[in-house]
Structure formats: structure tokens, C-alpha cells
PDB file of C-alpha atoms in Angstrom:
ATOM      1  CA  ASN A   1     -17.602 -10.259  24.108  1.00 68.00           C
ATOM      2  CA  ILE A   2     -14.526 -12.141  22.817  1.00 75.00           C
ATOM      3  CA  ILE A   3     -16.637 -14.254  20.505  1.00 74.00           C
ATOM      4  CA  TRP A   4     -18.569 -11.242  19.275  1.00 70.00           C
ATOM      5  CA  ASN A   5     -15.392  -9.247  18.417  1.00 68.00           C
ATOM      6  CA  THR A   6     -13.478 -11.986  17.021  1.00 68.00           C
ATOM      7  CA  LYS A   7     -15.691 -14.318  15.149  1.00 69.00           C
ATOM      8  CA  ILE A   8     -19.682 -13.331  14.645  1.00 71.00           C
ATOM      9  CA  ARG A   9     -18.969  -9.775  13.328  1.00 69.00           C
ATOM     10  CA  TYR A  10     -16.571 -11.045  10.478  1.00 72.00           C
ATOM     11  CA  LEU A  11     -18.833 -13.693   9.765  1.00 76.00           C
ATOM     12  CA  GLY A  12     -21.862 -11.104   9.083  1.00 73.00           C
ATOM     13  CA  VAL A  13     -19.665  -9.202   7.113  1.00 72.00           C
ATOM     14  CA  GLY A  14     -18.390 -11.885   5.159  1.00 76.00           C
ATOM     15  CA  ALA A  15     -21.803 -13.336   4.504  1.00 78.00           C
ATOM     16  CA  MET A  16     -22.935  -9.602   3.539  1.00 73.00           C
ATOM     17  CA  VAL A  17     -20.105  -9.127   1.023  1.00 73.00           C
ATOM     18  CA  ILE A  18     -20.566 -12.640  -0.545  1.00 78.00           C
ATOM     19  CA  GLY A  19     -24.083 -11.889  -0.927  1.00 73.00           C
ATOM     20  CA  GLY A  20     -23.446  -8.635  -2.536  1.00 70.00           C
ATOM     21  CA  ILE A  21     -21.034 -10.275  -4.890  1.00 74.00           C
ATOM     22  CA  TRP A  22     -23.501 -13.279  -5.898  1.00 78.00           C
ATOM     23  CA  SER A  23     -26.192 -10.375  -6.474  1.00 72.00           C
ATOM     24  CA  ILE A  24     -23.980  -8.899  -8.707  1.00 72.00           C
ATOM     25  CA  LEU A  25     -23.193 -12.011 -10.733  1.00 78.00           C
ATOM     26  CA  GLN A  26     -26.725 -13.007 -10.879  1.00 76.00           C
ATOM     27  CA  LEU A  27     -27.760  -9.414 -12.279  1.00 74.00           C
ATOM     28  CA  PHE A  28     -24.685  -9.121 -14.652  1.00 75.00           C
ATOM     29  CA  LYS A  29     -26.930 -10.473 -17.654  1.00 78.00           C
ATOM     30  CA  PRO A  30     -29.985  -8.317 -17.202  1.00 74.00           C
ATOM     31  CA  LEU A  31     -27.493  -5.190 -16.514  1.00 75.00           C
ATOM     32  CA  VAL A  32     -25.788  -5.742 -19.557  1.00 78.00           C
ATOM     33  CA  GLU A  33     -29.286  -6.172 -21.536  1.00 77.00           C
ATOM     34  CA  SER A  34     -30.838  -3.179 -20.100  1.00 74.00           C
ATOM     35  CA  ILE A  35     -27.596  -1.041 -20.886  1.00 74.00           C
ATOM     36  CA  GLN A  36     -27.909  -2.561 -24.601  1.00 75.00           C
ATOM     37  CA  LEU A  37     -31.633  -1.529 -24.723  1.00 72.00           C
ATOM     38  CA  SER A  38     -30.963   1.923 -23.557  1.00 71.00           C
ATOM     39  CA  LEU A  39     -28.277   2.390 -26.377  1.00 71.00           C
ATOM     40  CA  LYS A  40     -30.511   1.076 -28.728  1.00 71.00           C
ATOM     41  CA  SER A  41     -33.505   3.220 -27.710  1.00 67.00           C
ATOM     42  CA  LEU A  42     -31.169   6.205 -28.811  1.00 66.00           C
ATOM     43  CA  ASN A  43     -31.687   5.461 -32.231  1.00 66.00           C
ATOM     44  CA  ASN A  44     -35.389   5.110 -31.761  1.00 62.00           C
ATOM     45  CA  THR A  45     -37.727   8.107 -32.070  1.00 59.00           C
ATOM     46  CA  ASP A  46     -40.132   8.843 -29.331  1.00 57.00           C
ATOM     47  CA  SER A  47     -43.188   7.934 -31.310  1.00 61.00           C
ATOM     48  CA  GLU A  48     -41.745   4.398 -31.772  1.00 66.00           C
ATOM     49  CA  LEU A  49     -41.629   3.816 -27.968  1.00 69.00           C
ATOM     50  CA  PRO A  50     -44.676   3.752 -25.570  1.00 72.00           C
ATOM     51  CA  LEU A  51     -44.939   6.253 -22.983  1.00 72.00           C
ATOM     52  CA  GLU A  52     -43.945   3.871 -20.147  1.00 71.00           C
ATOM     53  CA  GLU A  53     -40.558   2.920 -21.943  1.00 73.00           C
ATOM     54  CA  ARG A  54     -39.482   6.456 -22.494  1.00 79.00           C
ATOM     55  CA  ASP A  55     -36.391   6.945 -20.142  1.00 80.00           C
ATOM     56  CA  LEU A  56     -33.664   9.968 -20.178  1.00 80.00           C
ATOM     57  CA  PRO A  57     -31.358   9.417 -22.750  1.00 80.00           C
ATOM     58  CA  ILE A  58     -28.356   7.248 -21.576  1.00 80.00           C
ATOM     59  CA  ASN A  59     -25.865   9.580 -23.296  1.00 82.00           C
ATOM     60  CA  TYR A  60     -27.112  12.596 -21.084  1.00 85.00           C
ATOM     61  CA  VAL A  61     -26.980  10.304 -18.105  1.00 84.00           C
ATOM     62  CA  SER A  62     -23.479   9.200 -18.774  1.00 85.00           C
ATOM     63  CA  ILE A  63     -22.361  12.990 -19.257  1.00 89.00           C
ATOM     64  CA  ALA A  64     -24.018  13.801 -15.855  1.00 88.00           C
ATOM     65  CA  ILE A  65     -22.037  11.090 -14.080  1.00 87.00           C
ATOM     66  CA  LEU A  66     -18.654  12.301 -15.589  1.00 89.00           C
ATOM     67  CA  LEU A  67     -19.739  15.918 -14.493  1.00 91.00           C
ATOM     68  CA  MET A  68     -20.574  14.666 -10.906  1.00 88.00           C
ATOM     69  CA  LEU A  69     -17.015  13.023 -10.673  1.00 89.00           C
ATOM     70  CA  ILE A  70     -15.400  16.352 -10.885  1.00 91.00           C
ATOM     71  CA  PRO A  71     -16.370  17.527  -7.266  1.00 89.00           C
ATOM     72  CA  ILE A  72     -15.583  13.979  -5.822  1.00 88.00           C
ATOM     73  CA  ILE A  73     -12.159  14.386  -7.548  1.00 90.00           C
ATOM     74  CA  PHE A  74     -11.492  17.327  -5.436  1.00 91.00           C
ATOM     75  CA  THR A  75     -12.672  16.066  -2.357  1.00 87.00           C
ATOM     76  CA  TYR A  76     -10.607  13.065  -2.520  1.00 85.00           C
ATOM     77  CA  PHE A  77      -7.573  15.377  -3.441  1.00 87.00           C
ATOM     78  CA  GLY A  78      -8.358  17.553  -0.434  1.00 85.00           C
ATOM     79  CA  ILE A  79      -7.579  14.140   1.755  1.00 82.00           C
ATOM     80  CA  LEU A  80      -4.913  12.438  -0.068  1.00 80.00           C
ATOM     81  CA  ASN A  81      -3.253  15.603  -1.607  1.00 82.00           C
ATOM     82  CA  SER A  82      -2.523  13.502  -4.950  1.00 82.00           C
ATOM     83  CA  TRP A  83      -4.293  14.093  -8.114  1.00 87.00           C
ATOM     84  CA  VAL A  84      -3.578  10.689  -9.362  1.00 85.00           C
ATOM     85  CA  SER A  85      -4.904   8.884  -6.391  1.00 83.00           C
ATOM     86  CA  ALA A  86      -7.981  11.164  -6.247  1.00 86.00           C
ATOM     87  CA  ILE A  87      -8.708  10.539  -9.983  1.00 89.00           C
ATOM     88  CA  ILE A  88      -8.210   6.661  -9.571  1.00 86.00           C
ATOM     89  CA  LEU A  89     -10.138   6.540  -6.372  1.00 84.00           C
ATOM     90  CA  SER A  90     -13.141   8.575  -8.075  1.00 88.00           C
ATOM     91  CA  ILE A  91     -12.931   6.059 -11.022  1.00 87.00           C
ATOM     92  CA  ILE A  92     -13.036   3.148  -8.406  1.00 83.00           C
ATOM     93  CA  MET A  93     -15.955   4.758  -6.813  1.00 84.00           C
ATOM     94  CA  GLY A  94     -17.957   5.411 -10.055  1.00 85.00           C
ATOM     95  CA  ILE A  95     -17.688   1.561 -10.834  1.00 84.00           C
ATOM     96  CA  PHE A  96     -18.433   0.383  -7.200  1.00 80.00           C
ATOM     97  CA  GLY A  97     -21.330   2.940  -7.096  1.00 82.00           C
ATOM     98  CA  PHE A  98     -22.773   1.772 -10.501  1.00 83.00           C
ATOM     99  CA  LEU A  99     -22.521  -1.956  -9.629  1.00 79.00           C
ATOM    100  CA  PHE A 100     -23.821  -1.772  -6.264  1.00 77.00           C
ATOM    101  CA  SER A 101     -26.563   0.933  -6.724  1.00 79.00           C
ATOM    102  CA  ALA A 102     -27.753  -1.752  -9.514  1.00 79.00           C
ATOM    103  CA  VAL A 103     -27.923  -4.529  -7.115  1.00 76.00           C
ATOM    104  CA  ALA A 104     -29.547  -2.339  -4.387  1.00 76.00           C
ATOM    105  CA  ALA A 105     -32.271  -0.610  -6.839  1.00 77.00           C
ATOM    106  CA  TYR A 106     -33.120  -4.210  -8.405  1.00 76.00           C
ATOM    107  CA  MET A 107     -33.773  -5.617  -4.873  1.00 76.00           C
ATOM    108  CA  ALA A 108     -35.730  -2.594  -4.004  1.00 74.00           C
ATOM    109  CA  GLY A 109     -37.701  -2.527  -7.261  1.00 73.00           C
ATOM    110  CA  VAL A 110     -38.599  -6.310  -7.041  1.00 75.00           C
ATOM    111  CA  VAL A 111     -39.393  -6.488  -3.373  1.00 75.00           C
ATOM    112  CA  GLY A 112     -39.432  -2.876  -1.900  1.00 71.00           C
ATOM    113  CA  SER A 113     -37.577  -0.212  -0.325  1.00 68.00           C
ATOM    114  CA  SER A 114     -37.410  -2.275   2.815  1.00 70.00           C
ATOM    115  CA  ASN A 115     -35.327  -4.865   1.056  1.00 70.00           C
ATOM    116  CA  ASN A 116     -32.475  -2.632   0.086  1.00 73.00           C
ATOM    117  CA  PRO A 117     -29.309  -4.077   0.955  1.00 74.00           C
ATOM    118  CA  ILE A 118     -27.577  -0.627   1.890  1.00 79.00           C
ATOM    119  CA  SER A 119     -25.313  -1.912   4.797  1.00 77.00           C
ATOM    120  CA  GLY A 120     -23.956  -5.028   2.831  1.00 75.00           C
ATOM    121  CA  VAL A 121     -23.069  -2.951  -0.122  1.00 77.00           C
ATOM    122  CA  THR A 122     -21.570  -0.184   1.958  1.00 82.00           C
ATOM    123  CA  ILE A 123     -19.415  -2.576   3.910  1.00 81.00           C
ATOM    124  CA  ALA A 124     -18.318  -4.673   0.735  1.00 79.00           C
ATOM    125  CA  THR A 125     -17.331  -1.048  -1.016  1.00 82.00           C
ATOM    126  CA  ILE A 126     -15.282  -0.199   2.285  1.00 85.00           C
ATOM    127  CA  LEU A 127     -13.597  -3.374   2.422  1.00 83.00           C
ATOM    128  CA  PHE A 128     -12.658  -3.605  -1.449  1.00 83.00           C
ATOM    129  CA  SER A 129     -11.609   0.152  -1.534  1.00 84.00           C
ATOM    130  CA  SER A 130      -9.455  -0.528   1.720  1.00 85.00           C
ATOM    131  CA  LEU A 131      -7.693  -3.481   0.005  1.00 85.00           C
ATOM    132  CA  LEU A 132      -7.182  -1.313  -3.239  1.00 83.00           C
ATOM    133  CA  ILE A 133      -5.861   1.576  -1.268  1.00 83.00           C
ATOM    134  CA  ILE A 134      -3.587  -0.354   0.850  1.00 82.00           C
ATOM    135  CA  GLY A 135      -2.239  -2.362  -2.359  1.00 79.00           C
ATOM    136  CA  LEU A 136      -1.904   0.606  -4.791  1.00 78.00           C
ATOM    137  CA  PHE A 137      -1.278   4.090  -2.758  1.00 77.00           C
ATOM    138  CA  ASN A 138       1.292   5.038  -0.523  1.00 76.00           C
ATOM    139  CA  VAL A 139      -0.886   6.808   1.964  1.00 77.00           C
ATOM    140  CA  THR A 140      -1.045   6.933   6.002  1.00 79.00           C
ATOM    141  CA  GLU A 141      -3.433   5.138   8.064  1.00 81.00           C
ATOM    142  CA  SER A 142      -5.572   8.019   8.618  1.00 82.00           C
ATOM    143  CA  GLU A 143      -5.702   9.149   5.105  1.00 81.00           C
ATOM    144  CA  GLY A 144      -6.266   5.590   3.802  1.00 83.00           C
ATOM    145  CA  ALA A 145      -9.201   5.183   6.380  1.00 86.00           C
ATOM    146  CA  ALA A 146     -10.803   8.674   5.678  1.00 85.00           C
ATOM    147  CA  ALA A 147     -10.550   7.838   1.740  1.00 85.00           C
ATOM    148  CA  ALA A 148     -12.198   4.264   2.204  1.00 86.00           C
ATOM    149  CA  ILE A 149     -14.941   5.812   4.323  1.00 88.00           C
ATOM    150  CA  LEU A 150     -15.494   8.515   1.841  1.00 86.00           C
ATOM    151  CA  ILE A 151     -15.908   5.955  -0.905  1.00 86.00           C
ATOM    152  CA  GLY A 152     -18.353   3.919   0.898  1.00 86.00           C
ATOM    153  CA  SER A 153     -20.263   6.904   1.998  1.00 87.00           C
ATOM    154  CA  VAL A 154     -20.773   7.878  -1.717  1.00 86.00           C
ATOM    155  CA  VAL A 155     -21.622   4.370  -2.627  1.00 85.00           C
ATOM    156  CA  CYS A 156     -24.076   4.144   0.452  1.00 86.00           C
ATOM    157  CA  CYS A 157     -25.953   7.196  -0.809  1.00 86.00           C
ATOM    158  CA  ALA A 158     -26.005   5.906  -4.416  1.00 86.00           C
ATOM    159  CA  ALA A 159     -27.569   2.661  -3.434  1.00 84.00           C
ATOM    160  CA  ALA A 160     -30.086   4.353  -1.139  1.00 85.00           C
ATOM    161  CA  ILE A 161     -31.164   6.699  -3.914  1.00 86.00           C
ATOM    162  CA  GLY A 162     -31.079   4.067  -6.576  1.00 83.00           C
ATOM    163  CA  GLY A 163     -33.441   1.965  -4.310  1.00 83.00           C
ATOM    164  CA  ASP A 164     -36.006   4.729  -3.570  1.00 84.00           C
ATOM    165  CA  ASN A 165     -35.880   5.779  -7.276  1.00 84.00           C
ATOM    166  CA  LEU A 166     -36.481   2.115  -8.424  1.00 84.00           C
ATOM    167  CA  GLN A 167     -39.569   1.923  -6.024  1.00 84.00           C
ATOM    168  CA  ASP A 168     -40.847   5.338  -7.441  1.00 86.00           C
ATOM    169  CA  LEU A 169     -40.294   4.160 -11.109  1.00 85.00           C
ATOM    170  CA  LYS A 170     -42.008   0.595 -10.531  1.00 85.00           C
ATOM    171  CA  THR A 171     -44.997   2.619  -9.169  1.00 86.00           C
ATOM    172  CA  GLY A 172     -44.984   4.954 -12.010  1.00 88.00           C
ATOM    173  CA  TYR A 173     -44.979   1.633 -14.551  1.00 86.00           C
ATOM    174  CA  ILE A 174     -47.884   0.095 -12.798  1.00 87.00           C
ATOM    175  CA  VAL A 175     -50.037   3.275 -13.133  1.00 89.00           C
ATOM    176  CA  GLY A 176     -48.606   4.170 -16.681  1.00 86.00           C
ATOM    177  CA  ALA A 177     -46.478   7.024 -16.016  1.00 86.00           C
ATOM    178  CA  THR A 178     -43.622   8.404 -18.344  1.00 87.00           C
ATOM    179  CA  PRO A 179     -40.187   7.322 -16.881  1.00 87.00           C
ATOM    180  CA  TRP A 180     -38.308  10.536 -17.902  1.00 86.00           C
ATOM    181  CA  LYS A 181     -40.717  12.898 -16.387  1.00 89.00           C
ATOM    182  CA  GLN A 182     -40.165  10.854 -12.946  1.00 89.00           C
ATOM    183  CA  GLN A 183     -36.437  11.046 -13.487  1.00 88.00           C
ATOM    184  CA  LEU A 184     -36.402  14.805 -13.991  1.00 90.00           C
ATOM    185  CA  MET A 185     -38.326  15.242 -10.583  1.00 91.00           C
ATOM    186  CA  GLN A 186     -36.187  12.617  -8.997  1.00 89.00           C
ATOM    187  CA  LEU A 187     -32.953  14.826 -10.165  1.00 89.00           C
ATOM    188  CA  VAL A 188     -34.547  17.948  -8.620  1.00 91.00           C
ATOM    189  CA  GLY A 189     -35.045  15.868  -5.406  1.00 89.00           C
ATOM    190  CA  VAL A 190     -31.532  14.578  -5.203  1.00 88.00           C
ATOM    191  CA  VAL A 191     -29.992  18.115  -6.247  1.00 88.00           C
ATOM    192  CA  SER A 192     -32.127  20.154  -3.666  1.00 91.00           C
ATOM    193  CA  ALA A 193     -31.154  17.458  -0.841  1.00 88.00           C
ATOM    194  CA  ALA A 194     -27.599  17.663  -1.682  1.00 85.00           C
ATOM    195  CA  LEU A 195     -27.419  21.419  -1.587  1.00 88.00           C
ATOM    196  CA  THR A 196     -29.225  21.725   1.752  1.00 91.00           C
ATOM    197  CA  LEU A 197     -28.249  18.703   3.924  1.00 86.00           C
ATOM    198  CA  GLY A 198     -24.718  19.692   4.091  1.00 82.00           C
ATOM    199  CA  PHE A 199     -25.379  23.089   5.527  1.00 88.00           C
ATOM    200  CA  VAL A 200     -28.020  21.724   7.850  1.00 91.00           C
ATOM    201  CA  LEU A 201     -25.769  18.714   9.229  1.00 86.00           C
ATOM    202  CA  THR A 202     -22.930  21.265   9.734  1.00 88.00           C
ATOM    203  CA  LEU A 203     -25.260  23.436  11.659  1.00 91.00           C
ATOM    204  CA  LEU A 204     -26.267  20.775  13.929  1.00 90.00           C
TER     205      LEU A 204
END
């Protein structure tokens, strides 16, 4: 029990963190290339792109991400009682969410959703955000813990949804589906779940 508490768990968490960082470094080049391709596709008309390459425009996606940060900022403010801290933590969460969900989605898309490293990216996010909160913000222990767990929970959900969506998009690509139509339906599914699960969990 002493060895488990003092050695093994820390080795496991450290291995997952290093694995997540290494995955981000390996995926950095294809990630940048995919963003450049998305920006380039804004100048192309639909007729210039094959059906299986027509995604939702990246500018609309970026606007939606920024709008979704607003309720997260209010959530963090409810814990920390500081607008500056809430905004900074929301930005940090957005960066972590983007990077780690890209890693998780890539692994799920290449191998399958069973290979989605959700636990690893969640633990890595909580560790990094905890270090940032301790170093940058003057918060109590309970407030810092709650903020770190909230950041981790958002990134965890993003990674899980990213892996699920990439699995769907990979299947769609194989059968020749149009990605933007799939993505619209995925948005419907995510919004429907977000609007209902909170009430269900509260009731339970």
C-alpha cells in the first residue's frame, strides 16, 4: 500500500503526461498543416472541393468556440470571484482543450475510439492547470482545486467528443459522406446532450 501511494501512481501519471506531451509534439506539424488547409479552403468555392473535403468553415467554428467560452467564464467566476482569473483560466482551458482534444481525436481516428487517451490528457490538464493556478493566482486551496478540476472536466469532455466525432468522420470519409453535414448533426447531438444531462445528473 505504501509503495502504491508513494511510487506507482506517480510513475503512472508521469508516464501519461509525458506520453501526452510527446503526442502533441508529434502531431504539431500535421495540426498546423490542417489549420492552414482549412484557412486555404475559405477561398475555394464548393465546386472546387470534392464532397468528402467540404467541412464547416473554420471562421464559423472559431466564432462558435469564442461564444462557448462565455458561459465557461461565468462558471469560473462563480468559483474564483475574479473576472481576470476567470477569463485567463478560460483561455488556458481553451488552449488545453484544443491541443489535447486534437491528440485524442487523432488517436481515435487512426486506431479507434477505444484508443482515445482521455484519462491521460485529463490528468495532464489538471496537473498543468494546477501549477498555473498556484503560480499565477491568489486563491484558496479549495478554490484552486475546484478550478483545476473544472478545467480538467471541460478538456475531458472535449477529448471524448473529439474522439467520437473523428470516429464518425472517418467512417463518413470511407463511405464518401459530406463532412459538414455530419458535423451539423454532431453539433445537434452535443447541444442536446449538454441541455439534458445536467438536469438528469442533478435529479439523480
